[in-house]
Amino acid sequence: AKLPKPPQPVGAVSSEPPLPPTPTVTATRKALSINQTLPRGSHLTPAMLSWVEIPATSWAGHHLSDMAAAQGAELTRDMRPGQVLSKNDIRPSVMVKKGQLVTIHIGEPGKMNISAQLQALQDGRMGETINLKNPESGRLLSGVVTGLNMVRNP
């Protein structure tokens, strides 16, 4: 059995070389960051975004790591290059503007489907229900925003 070394007196020099420092491995996660100055309300495109590695210890679950969620979204605040996007920094973009003519689809896709041009009575974001007006008859309808100037009647 190997005996432990006796303690060395203070100020003594060890004859053994010091151990190399243990390398520290920092786990990282990918997140999206802004690569240019953008004002609030900007509609994001992939060209405006970059992937960055951030330490996993600072990952709080609010950083954005989904390009599809960011693409076409609208910024809720001004941002500078290098800032990491959080889920609170974006919201769905306005797809329908008040007063615009939009195409409404009525019926089930793949089956009978009727489309018409109606006037939007309010702004609408993806998935929101908005009020519409038929400019010819004056009849009021509602529909769910499904895309740019596109609405579906439930």
mmCIF file of C-alpha atoms in Angstrom:
data_model
loop_
_atom_site.group_PDB
_atom_site.id
_atom_site.type_symbol
_atom_site.label_atom_id
_atom_site.label_comp_id
_atom_site.label_asym_id
_atom_site.label_seq_id
_atom_site.Cartn_x
_atom_site.Cartn_y
_atom_site.Cartn_z
ATOM 1 C CA ALA A 1 0.000 0.000 0.000
ATOM 2 C CA LYS A 2 1.187 3.483 -0.819
ATOM 3 C CA LEU A 3 1.547 5.816 2.121
ATOM 4 C CA PRO A 4 0.246 9.355 1.883
ATOM 5 C CA LYS A 5 2.876 12.080 1.513
ATOM 6 C CA PRO A 6 3.631 14.036 4.629
ATOM 7 C CA PRO A 7 2.483 17.648 4.523
ATOM 8 C CA GLN A 8 5.151 20.039 3.273
ATOM 9 C CA PRO A 9 6.214 22.961 5.377
ATOM 10 C CA VAL A 10 4.963 26.383 4.345
ATOM 11 C CA GLY A 11 7.182 27.858 1.630
ATOM 12 C CA ALA A 12 8.602 24.451 0.614
ATOM 13 C CA VAL A 13 8.925 23.662 -3.070
ATOM 14 C CA SER A 14 7.406 20.409 -4.326
ATOM 15 C CA SER A 15 9.611 18.159 -6.402
ATOM 16 C CA GLU A 16 6.600 17.002 -8.447
ATOM 17 C CA PRO A 17 5.377 19.085 -11.388
ATOM 18 C CA PRO A 18 2.002 20.739 -10.850
ATOM 19 C CA LEU A 19 -1.000 19.098 -12.448
ATOM 20 C CA PRO A 20 -2.294 20.821 -15.589
ATOM 21 C CA PRO A 21 -5.520 22.734 -15.056
ATOM 22 C CA THR A 22 -8.637 20.729 -15.737
ATOM 23 C CA PRO A 23 -10.242 22.030 -18.919
ATOM 24 C CA THR A 24 -13.742 23.369 -18.385
ATOM 25 C CA VAL A 25 -16.352 22.417 -20.903
ATOM 26 C CA THR A 26 -19.133 24.932 -21.286
ATOM 27 C CA ALA A 27 -22.301 23.552 -22.801
ATOM 28 C CA THR A 28 -23.903 25.853 -25.344
ATOM 29 C CA ARG A 29 -27.161 26.109 -27.220
ATOM 30 C CA LYS A 30 -27.974 27.747 -30.536
ATOM 31 C CA ALA A 31 -30.161 30.827 -30.585
ATOM 32 C CA LEU A 32 -31.108 33.450 -33.141
ATOM 33 C CA SER A 33 -29.649 36.937 -32.999
ATOM 34 C CA ILE A 34 -30.186 40.110 -34.980
ATOM 35 C CA ASN A 35 -27.382 40.989 -37.420
ATOM 36 C CA GLN A 36 -28.402 44.591 -38.175
ATOM 37 C CA THR A 37 -30.104 47.523 -36.469
ATOM 38 C CA LEU A 38 -33.882 47.050 -36.727
ATOM 39 C CA PRO A 39 -36.701 49.271 -35.471
ATOM 40 C CA ARG A 40 -39.809 48.027 -33.718
ATOM 41 C CA GLY A 41 -42.356 46.718 -36.233
ATOM 42 C CA SER A 42 -39.749 45.318 -38.661
ATOM 43 C CA HIS A 43 -40.841 42.126 -40.412
ATOM 44 C CA LEU A 44 -38.062 39.567 -39.973
ATOM 45 C CA THR A 45 -36.451 37.711 -42.854
ATOM 46 C CA PRO A 46 -33.702 35.049 -42.661
ATOM 47 C CA ALA A 47 -31.183 37.605 -44.006
ATOM 48 C CA MET A 48 -31.702 39.696 -40.834
ATOM 49 C CA LEU A 49 -30.897 36.788 -38.494
ATOM 50 C CA SER A 50 -27.796 34.841 -37.474
ATOM 51 C CA TRP A 51 -27.223 31.752 -35.359
ATOM 52 C CA VAL A 52 -25.134 32.256 -32.211
ATOM 53 C CA GLU A 53 -23.973 29.896 -29.456
ATOM 54 C CA ILE A 54 -24.892 30.983 -25.939
ATOM 55 C CA PRO A 55 -23.934 29.256 -22.675
ATOM 56 C CA ALA A 56 -26.551 26.745 -21.600
ATOM 57 C CA THR A 57 -26.353 28.203 -18.093
ATOM 58 C CA SER A 58 -27.854 31.458 -19.378
ATOM 59 C CA TRP A 59 -30.572 29.648 -21.357
ATOM 60 C CA ALA A 60 -33.841 30.400 -19.634
ATOM 61 C CA GLY A 61 -36.163 28.901 -22.221
ATOM 62 C CA HIS A 62 -37.162 32.290 -23.580
ATOM 63 C CA HIS A 63 -34.443 32.533 -26.250
ATOM 64 C CA LEU A 64 -35.667 31.931 -29.786
ATOM 65 C CA SER A 65 -34.200 28.887 -31.521
ATOM 66 C CA ASP A 66 -36.802 28.334 -34.238
ATOM 67 C CA MET A 67 -36.159 30.047 -37.580
ATOM 68 C CA ALA A 68 -39.706 29.258 -38.754
ATOM 69 C CA ALA A 69 -41.191 31.103 -35.754
ATOM 70 C CA ALA A 70 -39.032 34.166 -36.413
ATOM 71 C CA GLN A 71 -39.465 34.301 -40.180
ATOM 72 C CA GLY A 72 -42.209 36.758 -41.084
ATOM 73 C CA ALA A 73 -42.690 37.784 -37.455
ATOM 74 C CA GLU A 74 -42.694 41.417 -36.373
ATOM 75 C CA LEU A 75 -40.355 42.924 -33.760
ATOM 76 C CA THR A 76 -41.980 44.310 -30.631
ATOM 77 C CA ARG A 77 -38.977 46.530 -29.792
ATOM 78 C CA ASP A 78 -35.934 48.183 -31.395
ATOM 79 C CA MET A 79 -32.953 45.819 -31.637
ATOM 80 C CA ARG A 80 -29.221 46.180 -32.309
ATOM 81 C CA PRO A 81 -26.790 43.778 -34.000
ATOM 82 C CA GLY A 82 -25.757 40.891 -31.758
ATOM 83 C CA GLN A 83 -28.836 40.964 -29.546
ATOM 84 C CA VAL A 84 -30.304 37.504 -29.005
ATOM 85 C CA LEU A 85 -34.001 37.212 -29.849
ATOM 86 C CA SER A 86 -36.403 36.136 -27.143
ATOM 87 C CA LYS A 87 -39.967 34.964 -27.599
ATOM 88 C CA ASN A 88 -41.141 38.301 -26.170
ATOM 89 C CA ASP A 89 -39.295 40.238 -28.896
ATOM 90 C CA ILE A 90 -41.585 39.023 -31.694
ATOM 91 C CA ARG A 91 -45.256 38.628 -32.503
ATOM 92 C CA PRO A 92 -47.146 37.480 -35.582
ATOM 93 C CA SER A 93 -47.149 40.094 -38.342
ATOM 94 C CA VAL A 94 -50.274 41.915 -39.445
ATOM 95 C CA MET A 95 -51.425 39.951 -42.508
ATOM 96 C CA VAL A 96 -54.588 41.920 -43.204
ATOM 97 C CA LYS A 97 -54.931 45.694 -42.928
ATOM 98 C CA LYS A 98 -58.165 47.540 -42.245
ATOM 99 C CA GLY A 99 -59.796 48.735 -45.473
ATOM 100 C CA GLN A 100 -57.994 46.235 -47.729
ATOM 101 C CA LEU A 101 -59.781 43.828 -49.980
ATOM 102 C CA VAL A 102 -59.073 40.267 -48.884
ATOM 103 C CA THR A 103 -59.901 36.910 -50.403
ATOM 104 C CA ILE A 104 -62.171 34.792 -48.254
ATOM 105 C CA HIS A 105 -62.462 31.055 -48.794
ATOM 106 C CA ILE A 106 -65.665 29.363 -47.714
ATOM 107 C CA GLY A 107 -65.979 25.582 -47.603
ATOM 108 C CA GLU A 108 -63.591 22.698 -47.023
ATOM 109 C CA PRO A 109 -60.284 22.541 -48.895
ATOM 110 C CA GLY A 110 -60.339 19.766 -51.482
ATOM 111 C CA LYS A 111 -64.121 19.826 -51.609
ATOM 112 C CA MET A 112 -66.475 22.597 -52.652
ATOM 113 C CA ASN A 113 -64.694 25.889 -52.075
ATOM 114 C CA ILE A 114 -66.069 29.366 -52.781
ATOM 115 C CA SER A 115 -63.928 32.469 -52.721
ATOM 116 C CA ALA A 116 -64.911 36.129 -52.735
ATOM 117 C CA GLN A 117 -63.348 39.569 -52.244
ATOM 118 C CA LEU A 118 -64.412 41.299 -49.031
ATOM 119 C CA GLN A 119 -63.252 44.436 -47.258
ATOM 120 C CA ALA A 120 -61.439 44.053 -43.935
ATOM 121 C CA LEU A 121 -63.000 46.144 -41.168
ATOM 122 C CA GLN A 122 -59.946 45.739 -38.915
ATOM 123 C CA ASP A 123 -56.303 44.689 -38.926
ATOM 124 C CA GLY A 124 -55.658 40.992 -38.428
ATOM 125 C CA ARG A 125 -52.712 38.781 -37.500
ATOM 126 C CA MET A 126 -52.314 35.113 -38.427
ATOM 127 C CA GLY A 127 -55.002 33.047 -36.693
ATOM 128 C CA GLU A 128 -57.083 36.007 -35.502
ATOM 129 C CA THR A 129 -60.786 36.327 -36.287
ATOM 130 C CA ILE A 130 -61.638 39.621 -37.977
ATOM 131 C CA ASN A 131 -64.801 41.328 -39.230
ATOM 132 C CA LEU A 132 -65.353 41.727 -42.972
ATOM 133 C CA LYS A 133 -67.859 43.476 -45.202
ATOM 134 C CA ASN A 134 -69.107 42.562 -48.654
ATOM 135 C CA PRO A 135 -68.693 45.862 -50.560
ATOM 136 C CA GLU A 136 -71.521 44.977 -52.983
ATOM 137 C CA SER A 137 -74.236 43.855 -50.569
ATOM 138 C CA GLY A 138 -73.043 45.485 -47.338
ATOM 139 C CA ARG A 139 -73.377 42.103 -45.580
ATOM 140 C CA LEU A 140 -71.080 41.588 -42.579
ATOM 141 C CA LEU A 141 -69.094 38.373 -42.045
ATOM 142 C CA SER A 142 -66.197 37.204 -39.934
ATOM 143 C CA GLY A 143 -63.219 35.080 -40.875
ATOM 144 C CA VAL A 144 -59.926 33.735 -39.569
ATOM 145 C CA VAL A 145 -56.716 35.189 -41.047
ATOM 146 C CA THR A 146 -54.798 32.404 -42.828
ATOM 147 C CA GLY A 147 -52.155 34.374 -44.732
ATOM 148 C CA LEU A 148 -51.335 37.645 -46.451
ATOM 149 C CA ASN A 149 -54.725 39.136 -47.446
ATOM 150 C CA MET A 150 -56.303 35.669 -47.026
ATOM 151 C CA VAL A 151 -59.191 34.726 -44.724
ATOM 152 C CA ARG A 152 -61.168 31.519 -44.200
ATOM 153 C CA ASN A 153 -64.754 31.449 -43.042
ATOM 154 C CA PRO A 154 -65.088 28.770 -40.337
#
